């Protein structure tokens, strides 16, 4: 029999209480039972996660099979499902094994589908290349799809939304997967043959272009500017997006040229700065206020870039990391990826090795659950603080307004 001493006040030993072997066994069994329950819970969680992963992959397989369905609605739903999955998760191993099957489906939807389906297929092609990263696998995909993109892009009778989507997708896929710089130049010439139709003519007149065609030219110009960021060798439209795209491209050009030649001097410097300043202070009453505000903001930055080589940096936060957009090259690249990945951009910055490599972020960082929990807590605290501050400001303003009304009445 085992005995334990009960110590009373003053440190003197009291009555000896018997502690039996049976009690010891019960306590041991209790500990073992608790440990067994925790182990069982962990195993069940692992099994649940594995089942969820299997279920998710099964859904992806169904989506892939459904991209060749006879129903256009079913094909559209399948393309959208694959787009969402690729934008929000890293699926390299699963996709790598099925890349040519998915590529064939994209090609078929681009060739035989109509408008919306073609747009979805073009976006999926970009996400597929982003998932595969730069290498032989994405090159194989792009070699199949590039001729289809260019055919649709140059076909004046093709659906205009499909042409717009192909202009954007061709640019990003070329950035990720093109293996020959001469082919990059050829693709840039293809884009240039489109957006130059929006140029102001020598006699000062403007071309008659409808808004949808202007959007096509804008997409082509943005893709041309994106490809310009990987080329080391190399007037104002009425549409606000076209003007902004042109302005940002000018800033990008000056940044790239100054990287090569810091003493670069532009011949028509004063005229260019006057035009940029006019756009930065545009007061045209026929334009919407939001368009003017957006244009002024962008062209103020463009003017600083041209005159001073300056850039208004922006910090992107994701998980415990942050990335600073500190150049026009980086901004154009970031905007191009974000257009397709959307709200999943921060996740890709955190986990996608290819995108991290593009932005020189290094290998993906592993975040333990404790750090993640602490990060979520700090976000909640900030949210509560901001909510309280907003409430206090509102009450203060209301009191001030009440006093102002009283004085007026008096």
mmCIF file of C-alpha atoms in Angstrom:
data_model
loop_
_atom_site.group_PDB
_atom_site.id
_atom_site.type_symbol
_atom_site.label_atom_id
_atom_site.label_comp_id
_atom_site.label_asym_id
_atom_site.label_seq_id
_atom_site.Cartn_x
_atom_site.Cartn_y
_atom_site.Cartn_z
ATOM 1 C CA UNK A 1 0.000 0.000 0.000
ATOM 2 C CA UNK A 2 1.214 3.531 -0.858
ATOM 3 C CA UNK A 3 0.877 6.392 1.663
ATOM 4 C CA UNK A 4 0.779 10.127 1.103
ATOM 5 C CA UNK A 5 1.350 12.792 3.792
ATOM 6 C CA UNK A 6 -1.109 15.646 4.309
ATOM 7 C CA UNK A 7 0.822 18.710 5.517
ATOM 8 C CA UNK A 8 -1.130 21.158 7.675
ATOM 9 C CA UNK A 9 -0.392 24.727 8.695
ATOM 10 C CA UNK A 10 2.966 25.233 10.384
ATOM 11 C CA UNK A 11 4.553 22.515 8.266
ATOM 12 C CA UNK A 12 3.619 19.719 10.727
ATOM 13 C CA UNK A 13 2.580 16.369 9.325
ATOM 14 C CA UNK A 14 -1.058 15.393 9.961
ATOM 15 C CA UNK A 15 -2.970 12.161 9.571
ATOM 16 C CA UNK A 16 -1.599 9.642 7.133
ATOM 17 C CA UNK A 17 -4.128 8.958 4.355
ATOM 18 C CA UNK A 18 -3.941 5.556 2.646
ATOM 19 C CA UNK A 19 -3.592 5.615 -1.164
ATOM 20 C CA UNK A 20 -4.316 2.200 -2.608
ATOM 21 C CA UNK A 21 -2.857 0.448 -5.669
ATOM 22 C CA UNK A 22 -6.380 0.379 -7.049
ATOM 23 C CA UNK A 23 -6.552 4.204 -6.968
ATOM 24 C CA UNK A 24 -3.194 4.382 -8.719
ATOM 25 C CA UNK A 25 -4.422 2.083 -11.469
ATOM 26 C CA UNK A 26 -7.573 4.148 -11.960
ATOM 27 C CA UNK A 27 -5.532 7.348 -12.324
ATOM 28 C CA UNK A 28 -3.171 5.684 -14.798
ATOM 29 C CA UNK A 29 -6.109 4.372 -16.814
ATOM 30 C CA UNK A 30 -7.609 7.889 -16.819
ATOM 31 C CA UNK A 31 -4.398 9.375 -18.250
ATOM 32 C CA UNK A 32 -4.177 6.645 -20.874
ATOM 33 C CA UNK A 33 -7.803 7.158 -21.823
ATOM 34 C CA UNK A 34 -7.264 10.921 -22.252
ATOM 35 C CA UNK A 35 -4.156 10.335 -24.373
ATOM 36 C CA UNK A 36 -6.021 7.773 -26.461
ATOM 37 C CA UNK A 37 -8.875 10.224 -27.035
ATOM 38 C CA UNK A 38 -6.473 12.945 -28.214
ATOM 39 C CA UNK A 39 -4.706 10.522 -30.535
ATOM 40 C CA UNK A 40 -8.022 9.316 -31.878
ATOM 41 C CA UNK A 41 -9.200 12.903 -32.475
ATOM 42 C CA UNK A 42 -5.983 13.704 -34.371
ATOM 43 C CA UNK A 43 -6.383 10.588 -36.509
ATOM 44 C CA UNK A 44 -10.008 11.444 -37.223
ATOM 45 C CA UNK A 45 -9.015 14.999 -38.220
ATOM 46 C CA UNK A 46 -6.366 13.593 -40.566
ATOM 47 C CA UNK A 47 -8.852 11.184 -42.097
ATOM 48 C CA UNK A 48 -11.416 13.975 -42.496
ATOM 49 C CA UNK A 49 -8.854 16.171 -44.243
ATOM 50 C CA UNK A 50 -7.844 13.301 -46.519
ATOM 51 C CA UNK A 51 -11.485 12.612 -47.382
ATOM 52 C CA UNK A 52 -12.047 16.310 -48.113
ATOM 53 C CA UNK A 53 -8.999 16.320 -50.406
ATOM 54 C CA UNK A 54 -10.247 13.225 -52.249
ATOM 55 C CA UNK A 55 -13.692 14.786 -52.601
ATOM 56 C CA UNK A 56 -12.154 17.999 -53.949
ATOM 57 C CA UNK A 57 -10.044 16.130 -56.505
ATOM 58 C CA UNK A 58 -13.096 14.120 -57.564
ATOM 59 C CA UNK A 59 -14.963 17.388 -58.244
ATOM 60 C CA UNK A 60 -12.021 18.652 -60.306
ATOM 61 C CA UNK A 61 -12.062 15.458 -62.378
ATOM 62 C CA UNK A 62 -15.783 15.924 -62.984
ATOM 63 C CA UNK A 63 -15.147 19.509 -64.088
ATOM 64 C CA UNK A 64 -12.420 18.377 -66.503
ATOM 65 C CA UNK A 65 -14.703 15.713 -68.000
ATOM 66 C CA UNK A 66 -17.559 18.221 -68.256
ATOM 67 C CA UNK A 67 -15.533 20.658 -70.403
ATOM 68 C CA UNK A 68 -16.324 18.435 -73.406
ATOM 69 C CA UNK A 69 -20.041 18.087 -72.616
ATOM 70 C CA UNK A 70 -22.569 18.766 -75.389
ATOM 71 C CA UNK A 71 -24.306 21.397 -73.264
ATOM 72 C CA UNK A 72 -22.739 24.873 -73.478
ATOM 73 C CA UNK A 73 -24.092 25.665 -70.005
ATOM 74 C CA UNK A 74 -22.387 22.572 -68.542
ATOM 75 C CA UNK A 75 -19.089 23.427 -70.259
ATOM 76 C CA UNK A 76 -19.294 26.989 -68.956
ATOM 77 C CA UNK A 77 -19.922 25.776 -65.400
ATOM 78 C CA UNK A 78 -16.992 23.354 -65.646
ATOM 79 C CA UNK A 79 -14.623 26.089 -66.895
ATOM 80 C CA UNK A 80 -15.720 28.441 -64.097
ATOM 81 C CA UNK A 81 -15.249 25.674 -61.510
ATOM 82 C CA UNK A 82 -11.700 24.982 -62.698
ATOM 83 C CA UNK A 83 -10.918 28.722 -62.765
ATOM 84 C CA UNK A 84 -12.047 29.151 -59.164
ATOM 85 C CA UNK A 85 -10.054 26.139 -58.004
ATOM 86 C CA UNK A 86 -6.847 27.238 -59.755
ATOM 87 C CA UNK A 87 -7.199 30.811 -58.526
ATOM 88 C CA UNK A 88 -7.577 29.827 -54.869
ATOM 89 C CA UNK A 89 -5.389 26.717 -54.440
ATOM 90 C CA UNK A 90 -1.983 25.397 -55.492
ATOM 91 C CA UNK A 91 -2.740 22.277 -57.563
ATOM 92 C CA UNK A 92 0.560 21.671 -59.366
ATOM 93 C CA UNK A 93 0.776 17.876 -58.982
ATOM 94 C CA UNK A 94 -2.869 17.252 -59.865
ATOM 95 C CA UNK A 95 -2.790 19.623 -62.850
ATOM 96 C CA UNK A 96 0.628 18.557 -64.119
ATOM 97 C CA UNK A 97 -0.605 15.003 -64.679
ATOM 98 C CA UNK A 98 -3.642 16.244 -66.611
ATOM 99 C CA UNK A 99 -2.240 19.366 -68.273
ATOM 100 C CA UNK A 100 -2.629 18.176 -71.875
ATOM 101 C CA UNK A 101 -6.183 16.982 -71.246
ATOM 102 C CA UNK A 102 -7.052 20.407 -69.836
ATOM 103 C CA UNK A 103 -5.201 22.090 -72.727
ATOM 104 C CA UNK A 104 -7.213 20.099 -75.281
ATOM 105 C CA UNK A 105 -10.422 21.151 -73.544
ATOM 106 C CA UNK A 106 -9.378 24.824 -73.569
ATOM 107 C CA UNK A 107 -8.476 24.605 -77.264
ATOM 108 C CA UNK A 108 -11.831 23.011 -78.087
ATOM 109 C CA UNK A 109 -13.767 25.655 -76.131
ATOM 110 C CA UNK A 110 -11.829 28.478 -77.793
ATOM 111 C CA UNK A 111 -12.445 27.104 -81.293
ATOM 112 C CA UNK A 112 -16.046 25.889 -80.977
ATOM 113 C CA UNK A 113 -17.444 27.918 -78.086
ATOM 114 C CA UNK A 114 -19.186 31.271 -78.202
ATOM 115 C CA UNK A 115 -18.338 34.585 -76.497
ATOM 116 C CA UNK A 116 -18.603 33.886 -72.754
ATOM 117 C CA UNK A 117 -17.278 30.335 -73.057
ATOM 118 C CA UNK A 118 -14.284 31.540 -75.075
ATOM 119 C CA UNK A 119 -13.548 34.201 -72.446
ATOM 120 C CA UNK A 120 -13.648 31.597 -69.663
ATOM 121 C CA UNK A 121 -11.376 29.258 -71.647
ATOM 122 C CA UNK A 122 -8.863 32.073 -72.283
ATOM 123 C CA UNK A 123 -8.754 32.934 -68.561
ATOM 124 C CA UNK A 124 -8.345 29.256 -67.648
ATOM 125 C CA UNK A 125 -5.347 29.047 -70.000
ATOM 126 C CA UNK A 126 -3.620 31.805 -68.006
ATOM 127 C CA UNK A 127 -4.346 30.137 -64.678
ATOM 128 C CA UNK A 128 -3.056 26.831 -66.048
ATOM 129 C CA UNK A 129 0.260 28.469 -67.029
ATOM 130 C CA UNK A 130 0.473 30.220 -63.649
ATOM 131 C CA UNK A 131 -0.020 26.892 -61.864
ATOM 132 C CA UNK A 132 2.610 25.121 -63.985
ATOM 133 C CA UNK A 133 5.102 27.980 -63.798
ATOM 134 C CA UNK A 134 7.847 28.772 -66.270
ATOM 135 C CA UNK A 135 9.220 25.591 -67.830
ATOM 136 C CA UNK A 136 8.730 22.788 -70.335
ATOM 137 C CA UNK A 137 5.218 21.942 -69.123
ATOM 138 C CA UNK A 138 3.789 25.432 -69.633
ATOM 139 C CA UNK A 139 5.701 25.757 -72.913
ATOM 140 C CA UNK A 140 3.899 22.660 -74.224
ATOM 141 C CA UNK A 141 0.557 24.143 -73.224
ATOM 142 C CA UNK A 142 1.331 27.508 -74.823
ATOM 143 C CA UNK A 143 2.569 26.048 -78.107
ATOM 144 C CA UNK A 144 -0.844 24.453 -78.518
ATOM 145 C CA UNK A 145 -2.871 27.529 -77.565
ATOM 146 C CA UNK A 146 -0.839 30.421 -79.017
ATOM 147 C CA UNK A 147 -1.980 29.910 -82.650
ATOM 148 C CA UNK A 148 -5.608 29.761 -81.489
ATOM 149 C CA UNK A 149 -5.222 32.980 -79.471
ATOM 150 C CA UNK A 150 -3.699 34.818 -82.443
ATOM 151 C CA UNK A 151 -6.318 33.529 -84.883
ATOM 152 C CA UNK A 152 -9.178 34.815 -82.716
ATOM 153 C CA UNK A 153 -7.336 38.067 -81.936
ATOM 154 C CA UNK A 154 -6.788 38.937 -85.611
ATOM 155 C CA UNK A 155 -10.232 37.821 -86.799
ATOM 156 C CA UNK A 156 -12.335 40.963 -87.193
ATOM 157 C CA UNK A 157 -15.488 38.842 -87.454
ATOM 158 C CA UNK A 158 -14.869 36.982 -84.169
ATOM 159 C CA UNK A 159 -16.767 37.805 -80.964
ATOM 160 C CA UNK A 160 -15.358 41.082 -79.600
ATOM 161 C CA UNK A 161 -15.366 39.886 -75.954
ATOM 162 C CA UNK A 162 -13.453 36.771 -77.015
ATOM 163 C CA UNK A 163 -10.896 38.953 -78.828
ATOM 164 C CA UNK A 164 -10.508 41.142 -75.734
ATOM 165 C CA UNK A 165 -9.952 38.069 -73.537
ATOM 166 C CA UNK A 166 -7.434 36.597 -75.979
ATOM 167 C CA UNK A 167 -5.497 39.891 -76.058
ATOM 168 C CA UNK A 168 -5.049 39.742 -72.283
ATOM 169 C CA UNK A 169 -4.443 35.986 -72.048
ATOM 170 C CA UNK A 170 -1.930 35.923 -74.908
ATOM 171 C CA UNK A 171 0.121 38.585 -73.112
ATOM 172 C CA UNK A 172 0.315 36.802 -69.764
ATOM 173 C CA UNK A 173 0.833 33.326 -71.253
ATOM 174 C CA UNK A 174 3.681 34.728 -73.371
ATOM 175 C CA UNK A 175 5.270 36.215 -70.241
ATOM 176 C CA UNK A 176 5.079 32.876 -68.397
ATOM 177 C CA UNK A 177 5.660 30.293 -71.107
ATOM 178 C CA UNK A 178 7.312 31.751 -74.230
ATOM 179 C CA UNK A 179 10.830 30.323 -74.659
ATOM 180 C CA UNK A 180 12.058 32.426 -77.609
ATOM 181 C CA UNK A 181 12.580 36.188 -77.335
ATOM 182 C CA UNK A 182 12.021 36.597 -81.082
ATOM 183 C CA UNK A 183 8.563 35.086 -80.645
ATOM 184 C CA UNK A 184 7.945 37.609 -77.852
ATOM 185 C CA UNK A 185 8.771 40.418 -80.295
ATOM 186 C CA UNK A 186 6.444 38.891 -82.898
ATOM 187 C CA UNK A 187 3.607 38.779 -80.366
ATOM 188 C CA UNK A 188 4.273 42.409 -79.413
ATOM 189 C CA UNK A 189 4.007 43.375 -83.090
ATOM 190 C CA UNK A 190 0.680 41.544 -83.199
ATOM 191 C CA UNK A 191 -0.562 43.682 -80.299
ATOM 192 C CA UNK A 192 0.865 46.838 -81.858
ATOM 193 C CA UNK A 193 -1.034 46.217 -85.093
ATOM 194 C CA UNK A 194 -4.226 46.466 -83.026
ATOM 195 C CA UNK A 195 -3.779 49.369 -80.615
ATOM 196 C CA UNK A 196 -2.190 51.680 -83.215
ATOM 197 C CA UNK A 197 -5.654 51.933 -84.788
ATOM 198 C CA UNK A 198 -6.552 54.163 -81.816
ATOM 199 C CA UNK A 199 -3.708 56.595 -82.519
ATOM 200 C CA UNK A 200 -4.548 60.209 -83.357
ATOM 201 C CA UNK A 201 -3.975 60.753 -87.078
ATOM 202 C CA UNK A 202 -1.314 63.086 -88.452
ATOM 203 C CA UNK A 203 -3.962 65.646 -89.396
ATOM 204 C CA UNK A 204 -5.113 65.736 -85.750
ATOM 205 C CA UNK A 205 -8.373 63.865 -86.336
ATOM 206 C CA UNK A 206 -9.413 60.958 -84.146
ATOM 207 C CA UNK A 207 -10.333 57.522 -85.502
ATOM 208 C CA UNK A 208 -13.963 56.506 -85.193
ATOM 209 C CA UNK A 209 -13.773 53.519 -82.828
ATOM 210 C CA UNK A 210 -16.622 52.043 -80.781
ATOM 211 C CA UNK A 211 -16.134 51.419 -77.007
ATOM 212 C CA UNK A 212 -15.788 47.628 -77.377
ATOM 213 C CA UNK A 213 -13.049 47.998 -79.981
ATOM 214 C CA UNK A 214 -11.341 50.605 -77.800
ATOM 215 C CA UNK A 215 -11.336 48.069 -74.958
ATOM 216 C CA UNK A 216 -9.712 45.537 -77.310
ATOM 217 C CA UNK A 217 -7.016 48.087 -78.171
ATOM 218 C CA UNK A 218 -6.554 48.884 -74.460
ATOM 219 C CA UNK A 219 -6.060 45.190 -73.613
ATOM 220 C CA UNK A 220 -3.594 44.853 -76.475
ATOM 221 C CA UNK A 221 -1.625 47.893 -75.253
ATOM 222 C CA UNK A 222 -1.498 46.571 -71.672
ATOM 223 C CA UNK A 223 -0.253 43.177 -72.878
ATOM 224 C CA UNK A 224 2.342 44.903 -75.083
ATOM 225 C CA UNK A 225 3.510 46.875 -72.020
ATOM 226 C CA UNK A 226 3.656 43.676 -69.952
ATOM 227 C CA UNK A 227 5.929 42.007 -72.510
ATOM 228 C CA UNK A 228 8.020 45.157 -72.693
ATOM 229 C CA UNK A 229 9.071 44.453 -69.084
ATOM 230 C CA UNK A 230 11.026 41.382 -70.241
ATOM 231 C CA UNK A 231 12.573 43.021 -73.328
ATOM 232 C CA UNK A 232 15.979 44.503 -72.619
ATOM 233 C CA UNK A 233 16.568 45.878 -76.129
ATOM 234 C CA UNK A 234 13.698 48.342 -76.993
ATOM 235 C CA UNK A 235 -1.029 60.457 -78.506
ATOM 236 C CA UNK A 236 -4.298 60.796 -76.273
ATOM 237 C CA UNK A 237 -7.475 58.738 -76.828
ATOM 238 C CA UNK A 238 -10.940 59.750 -75.614
ATOM 239 C CA UNK A 239 -11.376 56.572 -73.554
ATOM 240 C CA UNK A 240 -10.056 57.078 -70.007
ATOM 241 C CA UNK A 241 -8.780 53.497 -69.646
ATOM 242 C CA UNK A 242 -6.913 53.773 -72.946
ATOM 243 C CA UNK A 243 -5.325 57.068 -71.829
ATOM 244 C CA UNK A 244 -4.323 55.595 -68.481
ATOM 245 C CA UNK A 245 -2.866 52.481 -70.130
ATOM 246 C CA UNK A 246 -0.868 54.714 -72.501
ATOM 247 C CA UNK A 247 0.341 56.918 -69.618
ATOM 248 C CA UNK A 248 1.480 53.970 -67.508
ATOM 249 C CA UNK A 249 3.238 52.513 -70.561
ATOM 250 C CA UNK A 250 5.134 55.796 -71.062
ATOM 251 C CA UNK A 251 6.256 55.714 -67.414
ATOM 252 C CA UNK A 252 7.283 52.081 -67.877
ATOM 253 C CA UNK A 253 9.280 52.941 -71.015
ATOM 254 C CA UNK A 254 11.169 55.760 -69.284
ATOM 255 C CA UNK A 255 11.931 53.502 -66.313
ATOM 256 C CA UNK A 256 13.323 50.744 -68.558
ATOM 257 C CA UNK A 257 15.349 53.166 -70.697
ATOM 258 C CA UNK A 258 16.881 54.848 -67.633
ATOM 259 C CA UNK A 259 17.874 51.461 -66.247
ATOM 260 C CA UNK A 260 19.941 50.960 -69.406
ATOM 261 C CA UNK A 261 21.040 54.585 -69.885
ATOM 262 C CA UNK A 262 20.784 56.834 -66.779
ATOM 263 C CA UNK A 263 21.733 59.878 -68.925
ATOM 264 C CA UNK A 264 18.909 59.314 -71.430
ATOM 265 C CA UNK A 265 17.579 62.592 -72.875
ATOM 266 C CA UNK A 266 14.278 62.687 -74.778
ATOM 267 C CA UNK A 267 14.163 65.114 -77.752
ATOM 268 C CA UNK A 268 10.561 66.332 -77.307
ATOM 269 C CA UNK A 269 10.830 66.520 -73.526
ATOM 270 C CA UNK A 270 8.947 69.801 -73.011
ATOM 271 C CA UNK A 271 6.080 68.870 -75.325
ATOM 272 C CA UNK A 272 5.650 65.473 -73.641
ATOM 273 C CA UNK A 273 5.650 67.000 -70.145
ATOM 274 C CA UNK A 274 3.099 69.617 -71.253
ATOM 275 C CA UNK A 275 0.769 66.893 -72.551
ATOM 276 C CA UNK A 276 1.179 64.817 -69.388
ATOM 277 C CA UNK A 277 0.563 67.880 -67.218
ATOM 278 C CA UNK A 278 -2.578 68.689 -69.208
ATOM 279 C CA UNK A 279 -3.898 65.179 -68.554
ATOM 280 C CA UNK A 280 -2.934 65.453 -64.878
ATOM 281 C CA UNK A 281 -4.995 68.642 -64.553
ATOM 282 C CA UNK A 282 -7.792 67.806 -67.007
ATOM 283 C CA UNK A 283 -10.981 69.828 -66.350
ATOM 284 C CA UNK A 284 -13.018 68.661 -69.358
ATOM 285 C CA UNK A 285 -16.675 69.037 -68.312
ATOM 286 C CA UNK A 286 -17.806 66.340 -70.728
ATOM 287 C CA UNK A 287 -15.982 63.601 -68.791
ATOM 288 C CA UNK A 288 -17.357 61.841 -65.733
ATOM 289 C CA UNK A 289 -15.994 63.030 -62.373
ATOM 290 C CA UNK A 290 -14.745 59.549 -61.437
ATOM 291 C CA UNK A 291 -12.917 59.253 -64.776
ATOM 292 C CA UNK A 292 -11.270 62.675 -64.318
ATOM 293 C CA UNK A 293 -10.263 61.879 -60.738
ATOM 294 C CA UNK A 294 -8.728 58.552 -61.749
ATOM 295 C CA UNK A 295 -6.953 60.072 -64.752
ATOM 296 C CA UNK A 296 -5.497 62.984 -62.774
ATOM 297 C CA UNK A 297 -4.176 60.683 -60.071
ATOM 298 C CA UNK A 298 -2.467 58.360 -62.559
ATOM 299 C CA UNK A 299 -0.976 61.115 -64.710
ATOM 300 C CA UNK A 300 0.412 62.969 -61.689
ATOM 301 C CA UNK A 301 2.379 59.793 -60.975
ATOM 302 C CA UNK A 302 3.322 59.413 -64.655
ATOM 303 C CA UNK A 303 4.558 63.024 -64.814
ATOM 304 C CA UNK A 304 6.729 62.460 -61.718
ATOM 305 C CA UNK A 305 8.087 59.279 -63.302
ATOM 306 C CA UNK A 306 9.050 61.090 -66.514
ATOM 307 C CA UNK A 307 10.438 64.254 -64.882
ATOM 308 C CA UNK A 308 12.047 62.828 -61.747
ATOM 309 C CA UNK A 309 12.172 59.054 -62.238
ATOM 310 C CA UNK A 310 9.891 58.770 -59.203
ATOM 311 C CA UNK A 311 7.357 56.040 -58.334
ATOM 312 C CA UNK A 312 4.635 56.080 -55.654
ATOM 313 C CA UNK A 313 5.365 52.806 -53.877
ATOM 314 C CA UNK A 314 2.644 50.514 -52.502
ATOM 315 C CA UNK A 315 2.919 47.781 -49.870
ATOM 316 C CA UNK A 316 1.101 44.467 -50.361
ATOM 317 C CA UNK A 317 0.624 42.436 -47.151
ATOM 318 C CA UNK A 318 -0.046 38.703 -47.170
ATOM 319 C CA UNK A 319 0.059 36.408 -44.120
ATOM 320 C CA UNK A 320 3.150 37.478 -42.136
ATOM 321 C CA UNK A 321 4.976 38.834 -45.199
ATOM 322 C CA UNK A 322 4.870 42.034 -47.202
ATOM 323 C CA UNK A 323 5.947 43.030 -50.699
ATOM 324 C CA UNK A 324 6.673 46.563 -51.858
ATOM 325 C CA UNK A 325 5.585 47.546 -55.375
ATOM 326 C CA UNK A 326 8.351 50.056 -56.003
ATOM 327 C CA UNK A 327 8.559 50.309 -59.791
ATOM 328 C CA UNK A 328 6.358 50.531 -62.880
ATOM 329 C CA UNK A 329 7.738 47.180 -64.058
ATOM 330 C CA UNK A 330 6.646 45.509 -60.839
ATOM 331 C CA UNK A 331 3.243 47.241 -60.920
ATOM 332 C CA UNK A 332 2.487 46.132 -64.484
ATOM 333 C CA UNK A 333 3.516 42.548 -63.662
ATOM 334 C CA UNK A 334 1.495 42.481 -60.429
ATOM 335 C CA UNK A 335 -1.616 43.940 -62.113
ATOM 336 C CA UNK A 336 -1.401 41.339 -64.893
ATOM 337 C CA UNK A 337 -1.352 38.383 -62.484
ATOM 338 C CA UNK A 338 -3.992 39.892 -60.196
ATOM 339 C CA UNK A 339 -6.383 40.292 -63.133
ATOM 340 C CA UNK A 340 -6.673 36.519 -63.386
ATOM 341 C CA UNK A 341 -6.074 35.329 -59.845
ATOM 342 C CA UNK A 342 -8.262 38.047 -58.297
ATOM 343 C CA UNK A 343 -8.867 37.644 -54.566
ATOM 344 C CA UNK A 344 -6.531 34.634 -54.560
ATOM 345 C CA UNK A 345 -3.502 36.833 -55.353
ATOM 346 C CA UNK A 346 -2.317 37.015 -51.741
ATOM 347 C CA UNK A 347 -2.527 33.232 -51.446
ATOM 348 C CA UNK A 348 -0.454 32.789 -54.606
ATOM 349 C CA UNK A 349 2.095 35.320 -53.335
ATOM 350 C CA UNK A 350 2.339 33.209 -50.201
ATOM 351 C CA UNK A 351 2.421 29.702 -51.722
ATOM 352 C CA UNK A 352 3.000 29.735 -55.508
ATOM 353 C CA UNK A 353 6.714 29.128 -56.129
ATOM 354 C CA UNK A 354 6.609 30.565 -59.663
ATOM 355 C CA UNK A 355 4.934 33.830 -58.675
ATOM 356 C CA UNK A 356 7.226 34.165 -55.647
ATOM 357 C CA UNK A 357 10.161 33.698 -57.993
ATOM 358 C CA UNK A 358 8.840 36.390 -60.363
ATOM 359 C CA UNK A 359 8.667 38.888 -57.491
ATOM 360 C CA UNK A 360 11.902 37.616 -55.879
ATOM 361 C CA UNK A 361 10.198 36.620 -52.622
ATOM 362 C CA UNK A 362 12.232 33.452 -52.082
ATOM 363 C CA UNK A 363 10.864 29.982 -51.199
ATOM 364 C CA UNK A 364 7.380 29.835 -49.573
ATOM 365 C CA UNK A 365 7.436 30.411 -45.810
ATOM 366 C CA UNK A 366 5.870 27.913 -43.431
ATOM 367 C CA UNK A 367 3.531 29.493 -40.853
ATOM 368 C CA UNK A 368 2.637 27.516 -37.740
ATOM 369 C CA UNK A 369 -0.886 27.561 -36.316
ATOM 370 C CA UNK A 370 0.125 29.680 -33.298
ATOM 371 C CA UNK A 371 1.479 32.475 -35.508
ATOM 372 C CA UNK A 372 -1.601 32.309 -37.725
ATOM 373 C CA UNK A 373 -3.877 32.535 -34.680
ATOM 374 C CA UNK A 374 -1.949 35.521 -33.306
ATOM 375 C CA UNK A 375 -2.176 37.232 -36.699
ATOM 376 C CA UNK A 376 -5.956 36.723 -36.820
ATOM 377 C CA UNK A 377 -6.266 38.068 -33.272
ATOM 378 C CA UNK A 378 -4.389 41.247 -34.151
ATOM 379 C CA UNK A 379 -6.655 41.748 -37.158
ATOM 380 C CA UNK A 380 -9.716 41.393 -34.931
ATOM 381 C CA UNK A 381 -8.268 43.888 -32.455
ATOM 382 C CA UNK A 382 -7.642 46.380 -35.262
ATOM 383 C CA UNK A 383 -11.171 45.880 -36.566
ATOM 384 C CA UNK A 384 -12.690 46.485 -33.115
ATOM 385 C CA UNK A 385 -10.512 49.563 -32.579
ATOM 386 C CA UNK A 386 -11.469 51.028 -35.976
ATOM 387 C CA UNK A 387 -15.158 50.327 -35.307
ATOM 388 C CA UNK A 388 -14.977 52.107 -31.930
ATOM 389 C CA UNK A 389 -13.123 55.077 -33.445
ATOM 390 C CA UNK A 390 -15.687 55.364 -36.240
ATOM 391 C CA UNK A 391 -18.533 55.302 -33.715
ATOM 392 C CA UNK A 392 -16.867 58.026 -31.627
ATOM 393 C CA UNK A 393 -16.307 60.241 -34.696
ATOM 394 C CA UNK A 394 -19.930 59.814 -35.764
ATOM 395 C CA UNK A 395 -21.231 60.796 -32.314
ATOM 396 C CA UNK A 396 -18.944 63.843 -32.217
ATOM 397 C CA UNK A 397 -20.079 64.976 -35.679
ATOM 398 C CA UNK A 398 -23.736 64.516 -34.748
ATOM 399 C CA UNK A 399 -23.299 66.680 -31.626
ATOM 400 C CA UNK A 400 -21.578 69.348 -33.698
ATOM 401 C CA UNK A 401 -24.390 69.308 -36.263
ATOM 402 C CA UNK A 402 -27.015 69.584 -33.522
ATOM 403 C CA UNK A 403 -25.270 72.660 -32.116
ATOM 404 C CA UNK A 404 -24.969 74.195 -35.574
ATOM 405 C CA UNK A 405 -28.712 73.729 -36.187
ATOM 406 C CA UNK A 406 -29.550 75.295 -32.817
ATOM 407 C CA UNK A 407 -27.435 78.375 -33.561
ATOM 408 C CA UNK A 408 -29.055 78.755 -36.979
ATOM 409 C CA UNK A 409 -32.540 78.588 -35.500
ATOM 410 C CA UNK A 410 -31.598 81.105 -32.830
#
